[in-house]
Each structure stands twice: as structure tokens, then as C-alpha cells.
mmCIF file of C-alpha atoms in Angstrom:
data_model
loop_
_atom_site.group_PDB
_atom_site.id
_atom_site.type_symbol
_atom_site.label_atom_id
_atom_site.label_comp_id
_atom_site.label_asym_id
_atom_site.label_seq_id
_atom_site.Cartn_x
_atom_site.Cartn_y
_atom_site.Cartn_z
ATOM 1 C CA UNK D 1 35.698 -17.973 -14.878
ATOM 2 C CA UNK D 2 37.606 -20.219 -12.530
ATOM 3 C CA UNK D 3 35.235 -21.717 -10.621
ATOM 4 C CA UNK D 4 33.217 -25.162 -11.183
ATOM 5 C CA UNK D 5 30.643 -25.090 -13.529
ATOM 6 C CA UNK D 6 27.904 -26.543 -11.394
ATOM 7 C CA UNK D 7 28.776 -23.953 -8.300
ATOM 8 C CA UNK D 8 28.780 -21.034 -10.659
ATOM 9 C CA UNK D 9 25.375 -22.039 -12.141
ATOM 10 C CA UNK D 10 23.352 -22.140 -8.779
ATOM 11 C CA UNK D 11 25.162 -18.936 -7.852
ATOM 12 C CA UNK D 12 24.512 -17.181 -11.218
ATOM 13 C CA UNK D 13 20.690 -18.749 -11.436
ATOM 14 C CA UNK D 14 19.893 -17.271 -8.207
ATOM 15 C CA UNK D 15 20.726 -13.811 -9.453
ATOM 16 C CA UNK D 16 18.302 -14.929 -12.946
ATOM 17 C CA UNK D 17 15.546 -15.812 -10.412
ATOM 18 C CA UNK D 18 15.741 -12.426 -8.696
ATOM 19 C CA UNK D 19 15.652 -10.615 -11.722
ATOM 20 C CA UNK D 20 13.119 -12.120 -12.723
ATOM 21 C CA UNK D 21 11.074 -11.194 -9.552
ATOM 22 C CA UNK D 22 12.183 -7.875 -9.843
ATOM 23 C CA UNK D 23 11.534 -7.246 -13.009
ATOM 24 C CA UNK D 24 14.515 -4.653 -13.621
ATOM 25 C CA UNK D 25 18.134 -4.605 -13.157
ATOM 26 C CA UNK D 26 18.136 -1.679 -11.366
ATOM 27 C CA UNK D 27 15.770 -3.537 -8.480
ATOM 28 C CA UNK D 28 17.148 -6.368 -8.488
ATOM 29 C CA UNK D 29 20.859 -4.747 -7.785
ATOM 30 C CA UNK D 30 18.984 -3.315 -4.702
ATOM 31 C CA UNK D 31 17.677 -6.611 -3.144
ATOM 32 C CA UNK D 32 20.399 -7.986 -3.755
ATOM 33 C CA UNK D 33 22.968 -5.291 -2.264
ATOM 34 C CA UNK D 34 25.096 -5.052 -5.851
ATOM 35 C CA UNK D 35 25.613 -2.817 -8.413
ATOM 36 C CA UNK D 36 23.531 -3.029 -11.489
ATOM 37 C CA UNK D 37 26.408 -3.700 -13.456
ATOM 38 C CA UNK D 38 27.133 -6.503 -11.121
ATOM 39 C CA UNK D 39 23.855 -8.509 -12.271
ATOM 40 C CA UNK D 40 24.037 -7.429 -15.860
ATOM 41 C CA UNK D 41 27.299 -9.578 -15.964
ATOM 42 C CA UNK D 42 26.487 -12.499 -13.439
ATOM 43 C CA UNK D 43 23.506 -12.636 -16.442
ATOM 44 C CA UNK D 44 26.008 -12.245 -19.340
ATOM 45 C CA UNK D 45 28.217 -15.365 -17.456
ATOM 46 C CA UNK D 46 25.177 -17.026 -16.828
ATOM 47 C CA UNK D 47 24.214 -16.820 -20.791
ATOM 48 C CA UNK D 48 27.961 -18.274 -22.092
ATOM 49 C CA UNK D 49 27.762 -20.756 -19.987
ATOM 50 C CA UNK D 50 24.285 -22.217 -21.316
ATOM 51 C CA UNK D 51 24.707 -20.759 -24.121
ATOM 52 C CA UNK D 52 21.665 -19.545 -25.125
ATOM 53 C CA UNK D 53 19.979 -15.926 -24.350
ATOM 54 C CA UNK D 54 18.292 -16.056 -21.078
ATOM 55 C CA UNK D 55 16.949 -12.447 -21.024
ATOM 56 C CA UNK D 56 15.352 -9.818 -23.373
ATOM 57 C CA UNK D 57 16.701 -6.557 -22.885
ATOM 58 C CA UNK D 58 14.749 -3.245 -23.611
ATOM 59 C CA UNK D 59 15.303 0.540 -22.261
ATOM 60 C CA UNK D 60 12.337 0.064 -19.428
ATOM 61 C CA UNK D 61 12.620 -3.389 -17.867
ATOM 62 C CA UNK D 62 14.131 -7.242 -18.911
ATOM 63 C CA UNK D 63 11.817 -9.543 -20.053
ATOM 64 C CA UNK D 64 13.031 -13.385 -20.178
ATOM 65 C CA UNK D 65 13.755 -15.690 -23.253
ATOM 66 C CA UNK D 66 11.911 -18.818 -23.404
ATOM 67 C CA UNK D 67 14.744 -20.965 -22.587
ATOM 68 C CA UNK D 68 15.106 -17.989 -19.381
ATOM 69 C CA UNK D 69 11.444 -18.669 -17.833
ATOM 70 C CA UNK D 70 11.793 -22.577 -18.169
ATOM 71 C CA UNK D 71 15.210 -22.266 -15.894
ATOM 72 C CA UNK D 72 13.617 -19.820 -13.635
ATOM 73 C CA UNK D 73 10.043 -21.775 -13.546
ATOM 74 C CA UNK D 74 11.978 -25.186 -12.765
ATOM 75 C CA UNK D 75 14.871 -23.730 -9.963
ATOM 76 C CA UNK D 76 12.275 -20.980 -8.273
ATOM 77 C CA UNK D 77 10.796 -24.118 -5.781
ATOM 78 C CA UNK D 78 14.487 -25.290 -4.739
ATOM 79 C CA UNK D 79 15.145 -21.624 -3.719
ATOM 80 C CA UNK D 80 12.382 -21.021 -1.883
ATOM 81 C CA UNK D 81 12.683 -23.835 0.422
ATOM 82 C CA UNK D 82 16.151 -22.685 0.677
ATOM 83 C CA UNK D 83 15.211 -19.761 2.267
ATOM 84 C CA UNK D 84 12.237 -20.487 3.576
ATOM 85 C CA UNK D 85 14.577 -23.253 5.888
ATOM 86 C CA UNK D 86 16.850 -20.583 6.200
ATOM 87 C CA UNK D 87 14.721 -18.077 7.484
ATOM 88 C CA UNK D 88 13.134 -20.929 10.092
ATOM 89 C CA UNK D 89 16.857 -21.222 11.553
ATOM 90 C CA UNK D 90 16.943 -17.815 12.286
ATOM 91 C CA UNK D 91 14.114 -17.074 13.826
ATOM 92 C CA UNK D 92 15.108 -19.431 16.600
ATOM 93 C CA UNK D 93 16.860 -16.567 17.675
ATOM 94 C CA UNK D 94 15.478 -15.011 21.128
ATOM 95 C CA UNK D 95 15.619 -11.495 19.708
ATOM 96 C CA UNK D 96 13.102 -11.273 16.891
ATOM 97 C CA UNK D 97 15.612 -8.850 13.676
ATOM 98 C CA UNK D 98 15.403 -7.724 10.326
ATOM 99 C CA UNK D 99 14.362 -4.774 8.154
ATOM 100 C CA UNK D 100 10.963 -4.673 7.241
ATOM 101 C CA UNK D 101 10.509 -1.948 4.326
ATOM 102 C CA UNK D 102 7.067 -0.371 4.180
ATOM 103 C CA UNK D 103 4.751 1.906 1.519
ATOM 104 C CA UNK D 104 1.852 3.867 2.757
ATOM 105 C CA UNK D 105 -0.310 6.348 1.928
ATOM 106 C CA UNK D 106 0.727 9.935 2.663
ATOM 107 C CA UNK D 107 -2.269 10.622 4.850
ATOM 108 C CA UNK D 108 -2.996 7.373 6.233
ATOM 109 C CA UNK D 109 0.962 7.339 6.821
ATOM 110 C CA UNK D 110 1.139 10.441 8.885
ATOM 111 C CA UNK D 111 -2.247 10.204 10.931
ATOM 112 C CA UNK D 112 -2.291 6.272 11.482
ATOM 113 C CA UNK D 113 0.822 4.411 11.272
ATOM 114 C CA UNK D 114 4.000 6.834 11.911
ATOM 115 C CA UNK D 115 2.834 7.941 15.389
ATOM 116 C CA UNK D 116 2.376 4.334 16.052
ATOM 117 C CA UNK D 117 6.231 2.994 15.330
ATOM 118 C CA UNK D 118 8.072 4.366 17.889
ATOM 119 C CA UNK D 119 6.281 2.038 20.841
ATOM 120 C CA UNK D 120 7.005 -0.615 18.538
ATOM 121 C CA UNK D 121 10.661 0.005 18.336
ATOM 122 C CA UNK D 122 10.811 0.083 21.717
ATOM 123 C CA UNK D 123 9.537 -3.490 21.981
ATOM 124 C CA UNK D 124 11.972 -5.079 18.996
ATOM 125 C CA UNK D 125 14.959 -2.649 19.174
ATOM 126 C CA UNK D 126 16.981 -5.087 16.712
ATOM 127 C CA UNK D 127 13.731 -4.346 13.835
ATOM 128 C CA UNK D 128 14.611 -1.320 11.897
ATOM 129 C CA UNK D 129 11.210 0.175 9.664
ATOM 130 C CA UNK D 130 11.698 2.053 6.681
ATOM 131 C CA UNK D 131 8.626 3.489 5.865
ATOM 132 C CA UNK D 132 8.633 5.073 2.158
ATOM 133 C CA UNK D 133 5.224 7.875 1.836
ATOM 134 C CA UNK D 134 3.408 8.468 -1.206
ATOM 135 C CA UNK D 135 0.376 8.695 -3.010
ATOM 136 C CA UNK D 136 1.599 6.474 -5.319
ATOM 137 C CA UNK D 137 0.791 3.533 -5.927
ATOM 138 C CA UNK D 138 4.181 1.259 -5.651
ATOM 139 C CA UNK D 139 4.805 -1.959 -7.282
ATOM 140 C CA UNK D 140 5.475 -4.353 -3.714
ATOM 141 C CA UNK D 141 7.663 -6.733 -6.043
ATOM 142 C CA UNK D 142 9.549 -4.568 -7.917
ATOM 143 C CA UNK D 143 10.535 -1.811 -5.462
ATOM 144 C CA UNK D 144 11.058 -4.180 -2.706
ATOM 145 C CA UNK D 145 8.823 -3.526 -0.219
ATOM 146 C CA UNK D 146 7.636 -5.829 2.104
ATOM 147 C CA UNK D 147 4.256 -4.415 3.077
ATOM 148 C CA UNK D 148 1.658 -2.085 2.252
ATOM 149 C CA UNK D 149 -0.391 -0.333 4.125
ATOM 150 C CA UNK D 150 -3.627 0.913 1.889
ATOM 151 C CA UNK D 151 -7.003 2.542 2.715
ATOM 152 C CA UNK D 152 -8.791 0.242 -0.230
ATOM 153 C CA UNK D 153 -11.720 -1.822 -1.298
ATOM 154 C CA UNK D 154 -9.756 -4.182 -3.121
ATOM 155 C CA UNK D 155 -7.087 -6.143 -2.552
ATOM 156 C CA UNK D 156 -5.339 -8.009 -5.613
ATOM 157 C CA UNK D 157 -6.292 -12.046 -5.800
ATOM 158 C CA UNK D 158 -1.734 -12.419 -6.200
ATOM 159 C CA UNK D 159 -1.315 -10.327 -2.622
ATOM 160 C CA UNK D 160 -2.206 -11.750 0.936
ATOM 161 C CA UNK D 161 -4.273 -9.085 2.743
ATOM 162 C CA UNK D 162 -4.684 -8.498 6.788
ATOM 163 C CA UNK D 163 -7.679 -6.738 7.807
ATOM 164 C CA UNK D 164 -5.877 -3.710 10.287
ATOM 165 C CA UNK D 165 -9.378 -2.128 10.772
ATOM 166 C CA UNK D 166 -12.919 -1.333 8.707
ATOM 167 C CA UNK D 167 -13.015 2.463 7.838
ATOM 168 C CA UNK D 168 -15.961 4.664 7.124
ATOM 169 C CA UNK D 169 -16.065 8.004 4.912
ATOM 170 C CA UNK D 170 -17.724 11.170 6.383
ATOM 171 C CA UNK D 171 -18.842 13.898 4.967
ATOM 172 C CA UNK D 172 -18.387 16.382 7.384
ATOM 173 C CA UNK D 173 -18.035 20.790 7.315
ATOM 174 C CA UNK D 174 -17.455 23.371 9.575
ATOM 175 C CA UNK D 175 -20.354 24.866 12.282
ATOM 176 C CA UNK D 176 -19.667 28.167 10.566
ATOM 177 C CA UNK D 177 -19.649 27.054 7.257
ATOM 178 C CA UNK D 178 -23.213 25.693 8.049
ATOM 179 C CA UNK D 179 -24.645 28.637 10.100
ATOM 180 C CA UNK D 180 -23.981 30.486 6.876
ATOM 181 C CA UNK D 181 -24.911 28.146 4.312
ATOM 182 C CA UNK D 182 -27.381 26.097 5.225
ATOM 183 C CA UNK D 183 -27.194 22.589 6.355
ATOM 184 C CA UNK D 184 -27.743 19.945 3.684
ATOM 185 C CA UNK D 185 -30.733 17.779 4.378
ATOM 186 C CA UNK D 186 -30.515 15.381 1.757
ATOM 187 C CA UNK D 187 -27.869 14.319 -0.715
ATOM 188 C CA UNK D 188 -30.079 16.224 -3.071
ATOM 189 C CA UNK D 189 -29.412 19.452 -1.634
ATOM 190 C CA UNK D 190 -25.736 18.809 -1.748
ATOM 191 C CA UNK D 191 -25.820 19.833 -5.246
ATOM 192 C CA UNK D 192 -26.471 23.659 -4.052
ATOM 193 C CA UNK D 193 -23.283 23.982 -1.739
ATOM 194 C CA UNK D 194 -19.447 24.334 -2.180
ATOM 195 C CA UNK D 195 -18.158 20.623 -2.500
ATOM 196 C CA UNK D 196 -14.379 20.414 -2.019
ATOM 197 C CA UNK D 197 -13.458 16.878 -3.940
ATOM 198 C CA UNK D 198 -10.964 13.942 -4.104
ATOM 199 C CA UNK D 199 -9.102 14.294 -7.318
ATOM 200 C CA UNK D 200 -8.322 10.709 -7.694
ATOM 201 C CA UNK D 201 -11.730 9.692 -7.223
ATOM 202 C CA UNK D 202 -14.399 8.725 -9.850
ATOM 203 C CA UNK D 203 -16.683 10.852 -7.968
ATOM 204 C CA UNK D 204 -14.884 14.445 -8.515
ATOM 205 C CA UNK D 205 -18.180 15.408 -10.417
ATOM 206 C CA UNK D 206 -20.791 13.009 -8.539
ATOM 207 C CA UNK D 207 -21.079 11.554 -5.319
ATOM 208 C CA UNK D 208 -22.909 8.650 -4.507
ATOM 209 C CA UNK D 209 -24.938 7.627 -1.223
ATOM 210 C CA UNK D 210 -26.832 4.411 -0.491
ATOM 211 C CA UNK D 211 -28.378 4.503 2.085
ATOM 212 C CA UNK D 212 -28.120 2.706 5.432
ATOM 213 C CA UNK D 213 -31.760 1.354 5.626
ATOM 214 C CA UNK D 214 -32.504 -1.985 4.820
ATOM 215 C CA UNK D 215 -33.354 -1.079 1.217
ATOM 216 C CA UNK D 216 -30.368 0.026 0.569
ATOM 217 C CA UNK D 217 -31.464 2.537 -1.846
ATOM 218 C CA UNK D 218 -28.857 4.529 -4.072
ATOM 219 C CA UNK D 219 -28.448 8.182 -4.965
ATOM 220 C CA UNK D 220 -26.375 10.086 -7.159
ATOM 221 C CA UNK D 221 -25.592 13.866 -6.837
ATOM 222 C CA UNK D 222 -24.092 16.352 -9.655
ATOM 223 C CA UNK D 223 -21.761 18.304 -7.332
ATOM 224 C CA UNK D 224 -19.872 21.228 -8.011
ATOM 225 C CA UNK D 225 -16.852 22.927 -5.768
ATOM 226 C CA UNK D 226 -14.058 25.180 -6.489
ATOM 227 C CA UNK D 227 -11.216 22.778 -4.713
ATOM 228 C CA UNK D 228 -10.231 19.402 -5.569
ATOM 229 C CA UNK D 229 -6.842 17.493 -4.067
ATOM 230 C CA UNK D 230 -4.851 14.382 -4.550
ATOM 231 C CA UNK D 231 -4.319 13.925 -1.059
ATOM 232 C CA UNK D 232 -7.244 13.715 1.903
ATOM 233 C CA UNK D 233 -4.844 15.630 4.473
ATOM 234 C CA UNK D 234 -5.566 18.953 2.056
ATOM 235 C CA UNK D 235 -9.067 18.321 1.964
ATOM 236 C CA UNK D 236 -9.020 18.639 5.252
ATOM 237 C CA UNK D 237 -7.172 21.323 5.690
ATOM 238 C CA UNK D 238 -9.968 22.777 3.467
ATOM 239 C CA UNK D 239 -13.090 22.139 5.254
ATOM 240 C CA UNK D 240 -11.551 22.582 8.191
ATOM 241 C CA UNK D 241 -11.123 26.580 7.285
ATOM 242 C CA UNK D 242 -14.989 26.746 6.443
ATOM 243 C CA UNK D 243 -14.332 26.344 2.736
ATOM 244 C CA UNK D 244 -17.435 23.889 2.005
ATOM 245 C CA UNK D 245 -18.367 20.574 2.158
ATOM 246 C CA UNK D 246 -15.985 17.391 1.376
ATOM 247 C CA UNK D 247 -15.938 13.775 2.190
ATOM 248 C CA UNK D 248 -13.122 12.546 4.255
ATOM 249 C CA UNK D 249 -11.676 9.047 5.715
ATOM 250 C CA UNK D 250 -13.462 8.662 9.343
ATOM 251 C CA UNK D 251 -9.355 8.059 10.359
ATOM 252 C CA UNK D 252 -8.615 12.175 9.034
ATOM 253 C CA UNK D 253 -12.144 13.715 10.386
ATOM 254 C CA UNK D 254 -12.856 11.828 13.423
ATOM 255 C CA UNK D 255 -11.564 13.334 15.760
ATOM 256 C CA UNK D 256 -12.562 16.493 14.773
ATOM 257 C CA UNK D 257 -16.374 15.590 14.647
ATOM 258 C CA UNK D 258 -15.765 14.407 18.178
ATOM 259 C CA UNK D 259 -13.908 17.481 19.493
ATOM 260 C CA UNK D 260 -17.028 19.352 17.332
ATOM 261 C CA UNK D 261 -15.416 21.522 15.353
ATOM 262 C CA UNK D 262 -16.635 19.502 12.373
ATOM 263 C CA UNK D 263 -20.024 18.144 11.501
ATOM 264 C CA UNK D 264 -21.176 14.886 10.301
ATOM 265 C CA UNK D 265 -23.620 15.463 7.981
ATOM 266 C CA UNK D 266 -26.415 12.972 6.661
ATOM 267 C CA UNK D 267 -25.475 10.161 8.725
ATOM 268 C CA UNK D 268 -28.268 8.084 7.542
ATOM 269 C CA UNK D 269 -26.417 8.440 4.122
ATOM 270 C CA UNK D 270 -22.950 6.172 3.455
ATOM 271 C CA UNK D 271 -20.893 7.801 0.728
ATOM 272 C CA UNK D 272 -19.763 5.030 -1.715
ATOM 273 C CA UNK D 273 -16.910 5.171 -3.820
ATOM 274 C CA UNK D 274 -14.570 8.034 -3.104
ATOM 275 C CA UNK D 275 -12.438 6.231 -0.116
ATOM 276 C CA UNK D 276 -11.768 2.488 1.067
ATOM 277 C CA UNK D 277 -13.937 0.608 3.335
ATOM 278 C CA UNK D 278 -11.103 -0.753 5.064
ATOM 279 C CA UNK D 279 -7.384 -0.358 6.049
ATOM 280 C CA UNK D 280 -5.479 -3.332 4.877
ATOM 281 C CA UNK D 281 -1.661 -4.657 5.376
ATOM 282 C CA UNK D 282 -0.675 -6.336 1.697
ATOM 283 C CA UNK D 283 2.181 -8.287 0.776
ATOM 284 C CA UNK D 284 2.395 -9.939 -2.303
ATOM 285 C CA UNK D 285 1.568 -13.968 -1.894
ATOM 286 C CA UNK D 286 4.892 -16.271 -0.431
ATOM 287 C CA UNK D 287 4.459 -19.308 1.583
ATOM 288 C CA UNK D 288 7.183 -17.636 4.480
ATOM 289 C CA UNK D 289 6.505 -14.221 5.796
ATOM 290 C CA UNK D 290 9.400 -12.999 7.670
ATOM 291 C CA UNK D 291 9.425 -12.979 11.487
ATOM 292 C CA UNK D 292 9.897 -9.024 11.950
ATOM 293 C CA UNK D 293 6.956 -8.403 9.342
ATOM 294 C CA UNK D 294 4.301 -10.954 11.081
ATOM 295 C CA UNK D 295 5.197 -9.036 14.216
ATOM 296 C CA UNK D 296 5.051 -5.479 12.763
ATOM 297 C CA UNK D 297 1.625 -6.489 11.216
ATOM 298 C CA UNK D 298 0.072 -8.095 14.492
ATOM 299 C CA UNK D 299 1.301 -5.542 16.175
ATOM 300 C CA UNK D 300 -1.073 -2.622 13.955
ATOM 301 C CA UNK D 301 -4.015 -4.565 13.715
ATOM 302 C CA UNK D 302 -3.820 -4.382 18.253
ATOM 303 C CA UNK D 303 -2.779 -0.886 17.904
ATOM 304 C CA UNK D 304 -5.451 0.185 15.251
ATOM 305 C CA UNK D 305 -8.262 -2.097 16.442
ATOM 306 C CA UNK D 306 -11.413 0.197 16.873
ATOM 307 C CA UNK D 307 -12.193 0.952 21.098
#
């Protein structure tokens, strides 16, 4: 190793500090733009020169020695502000840049957000999106991303959340389907119709409505159905054919209650615990948030502001 000592540390302890955020070789070799073998020796230089071991190696992720968190836990402040003043340079620039790498929900990806990126583009052509969709529930840190956009009730206490809009769930069927089946009353009588349900959902077997009186009284339904999905897109594809009831985001059934060829039924009911209450933006907590991502993020909560 030829050069200084001191200049190879800060180098090398940068690379420690990322793997530690990223919590695998294989991400960190991403955000930083290496190989994987490239980190796994910075680490292994890192190691001989203070040597003691700094990480913990197993076949799923790196965990860090001891003597590994105390130099991450007492360097991680100088490189913040490092790039935190680095980042406030560059945004001096007229022409706002940057990638800004997004996760979203496959539904609330396709109906909400994608059609919505192209007008931004067109206002910050030097911003490039990539937009990643799955059910899935990613791991911000450790894949990389810088945002994600989730249809939730909770947001983690570690992540910053900004309210893009409040959502409502429907429950909602064909004209047809009714005309031949009877329209439900009361939740009660939901228990005697074809309930198409959200397989991720607590509520595959019950649904629960409180409803929107002051008293705020609470009901739970045994339901039964002969179609359950992972995804709220199917669902409606579902209901939408006349094959029962189901309970869908208001962003997936809305406009088809409006156009009428769905129903809202019970709408003195509020379903509770199947979808979100809310569409949120969530990155995990950093005192600097990236030009390009403040502006993507101000930029949906305009866009998906309710009329």
C-alpha cells in the first residue's frame, strides 16, 4: 500500500461507514459504483492497517466488530457534514440534477405515480427517476432507494414521512352483480355474498367497519369468497367482471364509482384495516435530503392533492 497512512484511512473508513449503512457487501458495492470484491478488500486493508477485525462476516449480511462500530459511531458525523456541505455547493447550480431512485407499490405505482413522471421530466430534464415496482416491501437503506411511496397507516418512528394525500377504502361491486344478488344493507348481510379478498390483509376471513357516526361503533363480519389476491389491481379486475364484492383503495375504484359502473356500497360504513388511510413519501431519517428528491416529492403531493 503506497500511500500515507492517514489518507488511506479516511478513504478506506468511508467505505467501513457505507457498509455499515448498507448492511451487505453486495449494496454497498452498488452505492458506491464498485465491485463487491472492491469493498471486501478496501475492508481487508482497512483491518491490517488497525489491526484488529473491523467486520463479522456471515453468508447473509456483515455485521461489525466492536472495535468496527466505535470507528464507524465516532467518523459517521465528520462524513455527513462532508456531504451534507457538499451537496449545499451543488445545489447552487441553476439546473436542479441527480438520480432519485424510487420503490412503490405495484398498484399504487401504475395508477398514481407513473402517469404522473413524465410532466415532471419535462420540468427537470437533468433528474433521471428510476422507479423499481413491487409488492414488496424493500429495505430503503439497504437497497438504496431514496424514497418510498406506500399506501400505509404507519410510518416507522427511524423514516421521515410526507403526507402526498389521505386515502379511503371502498367497498364497491358491479350494477349487475347487485341486480342479481342482492344489495348488502348492512355489514351483516355481507356475510351472505361472494367476497373477493386482499391476501395480505388480516381481514382475508373478517372485515371490519366502524362506523362514521359519532359513536363510532365497530362491527366485525365472517366473510367468505372464492378469490383472494396479493395485489389490489386483480381485485379489481375481479369485481369489475361481476365476480362479487371486494374492498378496494378509493385511488383503484374511484373512478369507476364515478363513471358508475361500480357501486359504493354502505357508505355510512368505513372499512378498517385491509388498506392505508393515507399515501405517504418515506425516506429513512438524514439531516440533508437531496435537491432532486425535495423537488420530486413537492412536486406529488401538488400533483396528487385531492380537487
Amino acid at each position: 500500500m503506497k500511500e500515507h497512512k492517514s489518507e488511506l484511512a479516511w478513504s478506506h473508513i468511508y467505505w467501513l461507514n457505507m457498509l455499515s449503512t448498507a448492511g451487505s457487501y453486495t449494496a454497498a458495492a452498488r452505492r458506491l459504483g464498485v465491485s463487491k470484491g472492491a469493498v471486501s478488500l478496501r475492508i481487508a486493508e482497512l483491518e491490517q492497517l488497525a489491526g484488529v477485525a473491523l467486520v463479522r462476516r456471515t453468508t447473509r449480511s456483515v455485521r461489525l466488530t466492536e472495535p468496527g462500530m466505535a470507528l464507524v459511531n465516532n467518523t459517521q458525523h465528520s462524513f455527513d457534514a462532508i456531504e451534507q456541505g457538499f451537496a449545499g455547493i451543488k445545489e447552487l447550480a441553476d439546473v436542479p440534477s441527480g438520480v432519485v431512485r424510487v420503490t412503490a407499490a405495484m398498484a399504487l405505482g401504475r395508477q398514481k405515480i407513473i402517469p404522473l413522471i413524465a410532466k415532471f421530466l419535462k420540468s427537470y430534464p437533468q433528474i433521471r427517476i428510476e422507479i423499481e415496482l413491487s409488492d414488496h416491501l424493500s429495505s430503503l437503506t439497504q437497497e438504496g432507494f431514496d424514497l418510498a411511496i406506500r399506501h400505509t397507516s404507519n410510518v416507522p418512528e427511524t423514516h421521515v414521512a410526507w403526507l402526498l394525500r389521505p386515502s379511503k377504502t371502498l367497498l364497491v361491486a358491479t350494477p349487475a352483480y347487485l341486480k342479481k344478488n342482492g344489495t348488502p344493507g348492512s355489514p351483516e348481510e355481507l356475510s351472505s355474498h361472494n367476497c373477493l379478498t386482499y391476501l395480505r390483509s388480516s381481514a382475508k376471513h373478517t372485515w371490519v367497519f366502524e362506523s362514521n357516526q359519532r359513536k363510532k361503533e365497530r362491527r366485525s363480519v365472517a366473510i367468505r369468497g372464492n378469490f383472494c389476491a396479493n395485489n389490489s389491481e386483480a381485485l379489481r379486475e375481479l369485481v369489475s367482471a361481476g365476480a362479487g364484492i371486494a374492498l378496494l383503495p378509493d385511488f383503484s375504484a374511484q373512478q369507476d364509482v364515478q363513471a358508475a359502473r361500480l357501486t359504493h356500497l354502505l357508505p355510512s360504513w368505513k372499512p378498517v384495516g385491509v388498506f392505508g388511510d393515507a399515501i405517504y413519501a418515506i425516506r429513512p431519517y438524514s439531516t440533508h435530503v437531496p435537491r432532486a428528491v425535495r423537488l420530486f416529492v413537492s412536486y406529488l403531493k401538488e400533483a396528487l392533492a385531492p380537487a
